[in-house]
Amino acid sequence: MSTNNLTVEQVDDSPMFHMEEEPHHAPGTLLGFWIYLMSDCLIFAILFATRAVLAPNYAGAPLPIEVFDIPLILVSTFCLLFSSITYGFAVLQMQMNKLDGTLLWLGVTWLLGATFIGIELYEFSHLIHVGASPQSSASWSSFFALVGTHGLHVFFGLVWMIVLIVQAKKYGLTVANQRRLFCLSMFWHFLDLIWIGVFSMVYLTGVV
Amino acid sequence: MSAHEEIGQHVEGAPHASMKEYMIGFSLSVILTVIPFWLVLGDVIDSRGMTIFLIIVFGIMQMFVHMVYFLHLNTKSEGGWVLISLAFTVMLVVIAIAGSIWIMYHLDLNMMPTMQM
């Protein structure tokens, strides 16, 4: 290599070619958000493990089979499942740059999520009323810790959704807003995924 | 971020979703949700262990459906890092849940009889 002179010197007026911009890298937001979801997954894994270990320790409190209302859980499960698909419709509208459609489907998603939270709060108050309160036994403590943490996530997802609806209304579907909406869609689908674990492991297995 | 970002551009690296994908995922999810609820509400199978096993199998299948059709996971997203981090997380989740159940079950067995509740 030493024999070759690699530096190009501009000796005359011939054009020089160079890149107009630095090579563009996609910002790692989506991957970073995915890593966050994975760490959140570990929080839920520990809560699931706690629930699995403590589930038989009722200490005289009501048994799940006596107090769980499975048809109601089916309704709230479908609320969350429908909200997943309506958020999917919002993403499809966003890809077509249709602001009104995006906002409409986000609104529908929000209502379904709020219904889910409403049903969950009703269920919690019912459970506490019949004596299955968090302080009654290790089993119910682990139940409220797991299901409550999931509900809290859904609640903050709803808050986030309001913020993004306002943002999208004010500034339109900018690249930044699309990225935010995409992150929330991952969050929302992830919460639905966790709920599959909750209704399978806590509710259905609890009453078999 | 510049104040006047062009509307109409798309987020780089974001997977392109399609209606077909969402509808397939939704239909499969409905089926995989209804079956375990039907098993429980209809008292279809006598064996308790078999019912729990089926509930868990359908739950895991539905989680896969969600990851593929709703979260748009594939082997190439973000240069494979999404899948690697998922695989690592699944490993930790299995260790945490299966390990806890295993250890605590044996701890219960080894308790002295008088300490049993």
Short mmCIF file of C-alpha atoms in Angstrom, two decimals:
data_model
loop_
_atom_site.label_atom_id
_atom_site.label_comp_id
_atom_site.label_asym_id
_atom_site.label_seq_id
_atom_site.Cartn_x
_atom_site.Cartn_y
_atom_site.Cartn_z
CA MET A 1 0.00 0.00 0.00
CA SER A 2 2.86 2.30 0.68
CA THR A 3 3.68 2.59 -2.98
CA ASN A 4 0.21 3.81 -3.87
CA ASN A 5 -0.78 7.32 -3.14
CA LEU A 6 -4.34 7.02 -1.91
CA THR A 7 -5.11 10.66 -1.28
CA VAL A 8 -6.87 12.27 -4.16
CA GLU A 9 -5.78 15.76 -4.76
CA GLN A 10 -7.83 18.17 -6.69
CA VAL A 11 -5.44 19.23 -9.36
CA ASP A 12 -7.92 20.71 -11.77
CA ASP A 13 -11.56 21.75 -11.87
CA SER A 14 -12.91 18.21 -12.32
CA PRO A 15 -15.85 17.50 -10.00
CA MET A 16 -15.26 15.62 -6.79
CA PHE A 17 -17.80 13.17 -5.55
CA HIS A 18 -18.71 12.84 -1.95
CA MET A 19 -21.76 12.01 0.11
CA GLU A 20 -24.14 14.86 0.71
CA GLU A 21 -24.94 13.65 4.22
CA GLU A 22 -23.52 11.26 6.72
CA PRO A 23 -24.90 7.74 6.24
CA HIS A 24 -28.24 7.74 7.98
CA HIS A 25 -28.90 5.31 10.80
CA ALA A 26 -32.40 4.55 12.00
CA PRO A 27 -32.74 5.88 15.53
CA GLY A 28 -32.79 2.94 17.92
CA THR A 29 -36.01 4.01 19.64
CA LEU A 30 -38.06 0.99 18.63
CA LEU A 31 -35.34 -1.47 19.62
CA GLY A 32 -34.81 0.42 22.88
CA PHE A 33 -38.52 0.31 23.61
CA TRP A 34 -38.52 -3.40 22.87
CA ILE A 35 -35.72 -3.88 25.42
CA TYR A 36 -37.84 -1.96 27.95
CA LEU A 37 -40.78 -4.29 27.24
CA MET A 38 -38.53 -7.28 27.80
CA SER A 39 -37.43 -5.90 31.19
CA ASP A 40 -41.09 -5.26 32.03
CA CYS A 41 -41.70 -8.88 31.06
CA LEU A 42 -39.27 -9.91 33.79
CA ILE A 43 -41.26 -7.93 36.39
CA PHE A 44 -44.34 -9.87 35.35
CA ALA A 45 -42.39 -13.15 35.36
CA ILE A 46 -41.51 -12.62 39.02
CA LEU A 47 -45.12 -11.74 39.86
CA PHE A 48 -46.33 -14.85 37.99
CA ALA A 49 -43.79 -16.98 39.87
CA THR A 50 -44.93 -15.47 43.19
CA ARG A 51 -48.54 -16.17 42.31
CA ALA A 52 -47.76 -19.75 41.25
CA VAL A 53 -45.95 -20.47 44.52
CA LEU A 54 -48.42 -18.72 46.86
CA ALA A 55 -51.67 -19.64 45.10
CA PRO A 56 -52.56 -22.57 47.43
CA ASN A 57 -52.02 -20.54 50.65
CA TYR A 58 -55.55 -19.29 51.32
CA ALA A 59 -55.43 -19.16 55.11
CA GLY A 60 -59.20 -19.46 55.30
CA ALA A 61 -59.99 -16.72 52.77
CA PRO A 62 -62.55 -17.45 50.03
CA LEU A 63 -61.37 -19.81 47.28
CA PRO A 64 -61.11 -18.54 43.68
CA ILE A 65 -63.72 -21.04 42.54
CA GLU A 66 -66.20 -19.43 44.95
CA VAL A 67 -65.58 -15.81 43.98
CA PHE A 68 -64.22 -15.63 40.40
CA ASP A 69 -66.78 -14.59 37.81
CA ILE A 70 -65.39 -16.28 34.70
CA PRO A 71 -67.99 -14.94 32.20
CA LEU A 72 -67.07 -11.42 33.37
CA ILE A 73 -63.39 -12.22 32.79
CA LEU A 74 -64.31 -13.43 29.30
CA VAL A 75 -65.91 -10.01 28.65
CA SER A 76 -62.87 -8.09 29.88
CA THR A 77 -60.56 -10.42 27.90
CA PHE A 78 -62.48 -9.60 24.74
CA CYS A 79 -62.35 -5.88 25.58
CA LEU A 80 -58.57 -6.08 25.60
CA LEU A 81 -58.44 -8.30 22.51
CA PHE A 82 -60.73 -5.94 20.56
CA SER A 83 -58.65 -2.97 21.73
CA SER A 84 -55.55 -4.71 20.28
CA ILE A 85 -57.14 -5.02 16.86
CA THR A 86 -58.56 -1.46 16.93
CA TYR A 87 -55.07 -0.15 17.78
CA GLY A 88 -53.91 -2.19 14.78
CA PHE A 89 -56.48 -0.32 12.63
CA ALA A 90 -55.12 2.97 14.04
CA VAL A 91 -51.59 1.96 12.94
CA LEU A 92 -52.92 1.06 9.46
CA GLN A 93 -54.60 4.48 9.19
CA MET A 94 -51.37 6.10 10.40
CA GLN A 95 -49.42 4.33 7.64
CA MET A 96 -51.82 5.85 5.13
CA ASN A 97 -51.35 9.28 6.74
CA LYS A 98 -55.02 9.57 7.62
CA LEU A 99 -55.13 11.63 10.79
CA ASP A 100 -58.90 11.44 11.34
CA GLY A 101 -58.98 7.66 10.95
CA THR A 102 -56.03 7.28 13.31
CA LEU A 103 -57.69 9.44 15.97
CA LEU A 104 -61.01 7.63 15.56
CA TRP A 105 -59.50 4.18 16.11
CA LEU A 106 -57.36 5.46 18.98
CA GLY A 107 -60.56 6.75 20.59
CA VAL A 108 -62.24 3.35 20.17
CA THR A 109 -59.14 1.67 21.63
CA TRP A 110 -59.20 4.05 24.58
CA LEU A 111 -62.87 3.29 25.32
CA LEU A 112 -62.25 -0.47 25.22
CA GLY A 113 -59.24 -0.08 27.51
CA ALA A 114 -61.27 2.08 29.90
CA THR A 115 -64.02 -0.57 29.91
CA PHE A 116 -61.42 -3.18 30.81
CA ILE A 117 -60.19 -1.04 33.73
CA GLY A 118 -63.79 -0.41 34.82
CA ILE A 119 -64.56 -4.15 34.90
CA GLU A 120 -61.33 -4.81 36.80
CA LEU A 121 -62.11 -2.17 39.45
CA TYR A 122 -65.62 -3.59 39.83
CA GLU A 123 -64.15 -7.08 40.22
CA PHE A 124 -61.60 -5.89 42.80
CA SER A 125 -64.25 -4.15 44.90
CA HIS A 126 -66.43 -7.26 44.70
CA LEU A 127 -63.54 -9.50 45.83
CA ILE A 128 -62.65 -7.21 48.73
CA HIS A 129 -66.32 -7.07 49.69
CA VAL A 130 -66.61 -10.87 49.96
CA GLY A 131 -63.44 -11.13 52.04
CA ALA A 132 -60.83 -11.90 49.36
CA SER A 133 -58.83 -8.76 50.11
CA PRO A 134 -55.06 -8.37 49.62
CA GLN A 135 -54.46 -8.61 53.37
CA SER A 136 -56.57 -11.75 53.83
CA SER A 137 -53.98 -14.30 52.69
CA ALA A 138 -50.75 -14.80 50.75
CA SER A 139 -52.77 -16.20 47.87
CA TRP A 140 -54.89 -13.06 47.47
CA SER A 141 -51.90 -10.78 48.07
CA SER A 142 -50.13 -12.37 45.12
CA PHE A 143 -53.33 -12.14 43.06
CA PHE A 144 -53.74 -8.42 43.66
CA ALA A 145 -50.01 -7.78 43.09
CA LEU A 146 -50.05 -9.52 39.70
CA VAL A 147 -53.44 -8.43 38.34
CA GLY A 148 -53.09 -4.97 39.89
CA THR A 149 -49.69 -4.39 38.27
CA HIS A 150 -51.17 -5.34 34.90
CA GLY A 151 -54.13 -3.03 35.49
CA LEU A 152 -51.78 -0.20 36.44
CA HIS A 153 -49.92 -0.72 33.16
CA VAL A 154 -53.17 -0.53 31.22
CA PHE A 155 -54.12 2.64 33.14
CA PHE A 156 -50.82 4.34 32.24
CA GLY A 157 -51.28 3.14 28.66
CA LEU A 158 -54.60 5.02 28.64
CA VAL A 159 -52.94 8.18 30.01
CA TRP A 160 -50.23 7.86 27.35
CA MET A 161 -52.90 7.42 24.68
CA ILE A 162 -54.63 10.67 25.67
CA VAL A 163 -51.28 12.49 25.48
CA LEU A 164 -50.61 11.11 21.99
CA ILE A 165 -54.14 11.90 20.77
CA VAL A 166 -53.58 15.53 21.84
CA GLN A 167 -50.11 15.54 20.25
CA ALA A 168 -51.42 14.10 16.97
CA LYS A 169 -54.31 16.58 16.92
CA LYS A 170 -51.96 19.49 17.51
CA TYR A 171 -48.96 18.61 15.33
CA GLY A 172 -50.32 16.01 12.92
CA LEU A 173 -48.75 12.66 12.07
CA THR A 174 -45.14 13.83 12.13
CA VAL A 175 -42.36 11.24 12.12
CA ALA A 176 -41.88 11.81 15.85
CA ASN A 177 -45.58 11.29 16.56
CA GLN A 178 -45.70 8.19 14.39
CA ARG A 179 -42.76 6.78 16.31
CA ARG A 180 -44.50 7.51 19.61
CA LEU A 181 -47.74 5.94 18.40
CA PHE A 182 -45.78 2.90 17.28
CA CYS A 183 -44.13 2.56 20.69
CA LEU A 184 -47.53 2.75 22.38
CA SER A 185 -48.86 0.10 19.98
CA MET A 186 -46.05 -2.24 21.08
CA PHE A 187 -46.84 -1.44 24.72
CA TRP A 188 -50.55 -2.07 24.17
CA HIS A 189 -50.10 -5.39 22.34
CA PHE A 190 -47.58 -6.42 25.00
CA LEU A 191 -50.14 -5.80 27.76
CA ASP A 192 -52.66 -7.94 25.89
CA LEU A 193 -49.99 -10.64 25.69
CA ILE A 194 -49.44 -10.47 29.47
CA TRP A 195 -53.21 -10.67 29.97
CA ILE A 196 -53.23 -14.02 28.12
CA GLY A 197 -50.92 -15.28 30.86
CA VAL A 198 -53.13 -13.76 33.56
CA PHE A 199 -56.43 -15.23 32.40
CA SER A 200 -54.82 -18.61 31.65
CA MET A 201 -52.77 -18.97 34.79
CA VAL A 202 -54.77 -17.05 37.38
CA TYR A 203 -58.43 -17.18 36.40
CA LEU A 204 -58.97 -20.34 34.35
CA THR A 205 -56.46 -22.50 36.22
CA GLY A 206 -57.82 -21.10 39.50
CA VAL A 207 -61.34 -22.43 38.98
CA VAL A 208 -60.63 -25.77 37.27
CA MET B 1 -36.14 17.48 15.90
CA SER B 2 -36.81 20.19 13.39
CA ALA B 3 -39.93 22.22 13.97
CA HIS B 4 -41.41 21.50 10.56
CA GLU B 5 -41.06 17.81 10.05
CA GLU B 6 -42.46 16.53 6.84
CA ILE B 7 -45.81 14.85 7.27
CA GLY B 8 -46.04 11.79 5.09
CA GLN B 9 -42.66 10.36 5.97
CA HIS B 10 -42.53 7.12 7.86
CA VAL B 11 -40.61 5.95 10.86
CA GLU B 12 -37.47 4.16 9.82
CA GLY B 13 -37.17 0.63 11.10
CA ALA B 14 -40.88 0.34 11.87
CA PRO B 15 -42.35 -2.84 10.42
CA HIS B 16 -45.05 -2.36 7.83
CA ALA B 17 -48.34 -3.66 9.15
CA SER B 18 -51.09 -4.96 6.90
CA MET B 19 -54.81 -5.47 7.31
CA LYS B 20 -54.48 -9.13 6.38
CA GLU B 21 -51.93 -9.71 9.13
CA TYR B 22 -54.11 -8.09 11.79
CA MET B 23 -57.20 -10.02 10.72
CA ILE B 24 -55.37 -13.38 10.74
CA GLY B 25 -53.95 -12.57 14.19
CA PHE B 26 -57.31 -11.46 15.51
CA SER B 27 -59.18 -14.53 14.21
CA LEU B 28 -56.58 -16.91 15.65
CA SER B 29 -56.65 -15.02 18.97
CA VAL B 30 -60.44 -15.27 19.22
CA ILE B 31 -60.31 -19.03 18.58
CA LEU B 32 -57.45 -19.54 21.03
CA THR B 33 -59.27 -17.47 23.69
CA VAL B 34 -62.67 -19.09 23.30
CA ILE B 35 -61.41 -22.70 23.49
CA PRO B 36 -59.86 -22.49 27.01
CA PHE B 37 -62.85 -20.53 28.38
CA TRP B 38 -65.17 -23.13 26.86
CA LEU B 39 -63.11 -25.94 28.42
CA VAL B 40 -63.55 -24.34 31.85
CA LEU B 41 -67.12 -23.02 31.64
CA GLY B 42 -68.49 -26.13 29.92
CA ASP B 43 -66.65 -28.64 32.15
CA VAL B 44 -65.64 -30.45 28.98
CA ILE B 45 -62.82 -32.63 30.29
CA ASP B 46 -63.04 -34.57 33.54
CA SER B 47 -59.32 -34.63 34.22
CA ARG B 48 -58.21 -31.46 36.05
CA GLY B 49 -54.56 -31.91 35.06
CA MET B 50 -55.43 -32.31 31.38
CA THR B 51 -57.59 -29.16 31.43
CA ILE B 52 -54.80 -27.09 33.02
CA PHE B 53 -52.31 -28.49 30.52
CA LEU B 54 -54.57 -27.52 27.60
CA ILE B 55 -55.20 -24.02 29.04
CA ILE B 56 -51.45 -23.42 29.23
CA VAL B 57 -50.84 -24.83 25.72
CA PHE B 58 -53.54 -22.58 24.21
CA GLY B 59 -52.18 -19.61 26.19
CA ILE B 60 -48.65 -20.10 24.85
CA MET B 61 -50.00 -20.54 21.31
CA GLN B 62 -51.94 -17.28 21.58
CA MET B 63 -48.84 -15.47 22.88
CA PHE B 64 -47.00 -16.60 19.74
CA VAL B 65 -49.87 -15.37 17.56
CA HIS B 66 -49.70 -11.96 19.26
CA MET B 67 -45.95 -11.69 18.81
CA VAL B 68 -46.03 -12.60 15.12
CA TYR B 69 -49.19 -10.82 13.95
CA PHE B 70 -49.56 -7.87 16.36
CA LEU B 71 -45.98 -7.10 17.42
CA HIS B 72 -44.70 -8.00 13.89
CA LEU B 73 -41.76 -9.98 15.18
CA ASN B 74 -39.56 -11.69 12.66
CA THR B 75 -36.00 -12.92 12.54
CA LYS B 76 -34.79 -9.80 10.74
CA SER B 77 -36.33 -6.94 12.75
CA GLU B 78 -33.62 -4.55 14.02
CA GLY B 79 -30.90 -6.81 12.68
CA GLY B 80 -32.01 -9.77 14.76
CA TRP B 81 -31.56 -8.01 18.10
CA VAL B 82 -35.28 -8.11 18.83
CA LEU B 83 -35.31 -11.87 18.55
CA ILE B 84 -32.11 -12.34 20.57
CA SER B 85 -33.40 -10.16 23.42
CA LEU B 86 -36.71 -12.03 23.30
CA ALA B 87 -34.97 -15.40 23.46
CA PHE B 88 -32.90 -14.22 26.42
CA THR B 89 -36.03 -12.93 28.19
CA VAL B 90 -37.94 -16.15 27.57
CA MET B 91 -35.02 -18.07 29.09
CA LEU B 92 -35.07 -15.88 32.22
CA VAL B 93 -38.86 -16.13 32.47
CA VAL B 94 -38.76 -19.93 32.29
CA ILE B 95 -35.97 -20.10 34.87
CA ALA B 96 -37.85 -17.73 37.22
CA ILE B 97 -41.28 -19.37 36.98
CA ALA B 98 -40.40 -23.06 36.57
CA GLY B 99 -37.51 -22.73 39.01
CA SER B 100 -39.65 -21.09 41.69
CA ILE B 101 -42.38 -23.70 41.40
CA TRP B 102 -39.84 -26.55 41.48
CA ILE B 103 -37.89 -25.24 44.48
CA MET B 104 -40.92 -24.26 46.55
CA TYR B 105 -42.64 -27.58 45.87
CA HIS B 106 -39.64 -29.48 47.23
CA LEU B 107 -39.34 -27.09 50.15
CA ASP B 108 -42.95 -27.90 51.03
CA LEU B 109 -42.27 -31.64 50.81
CA ASN B 110 -39.28 -31.32 53.13
CA MET B 111 -41.16 -29.43 55.82
CA MET B 112 -41.56 -31.33 59.08
CA PRO B 113 -45.07 -32.81 59.39
CA THR B 114 -45.92 -30.66 62.41
CA MET B 115 -45.21 -27.55 60.42
CA GLN B 116 -47.71 -28.45 57.72
CA MET B 117 -50.70 -26.22 57.77
#
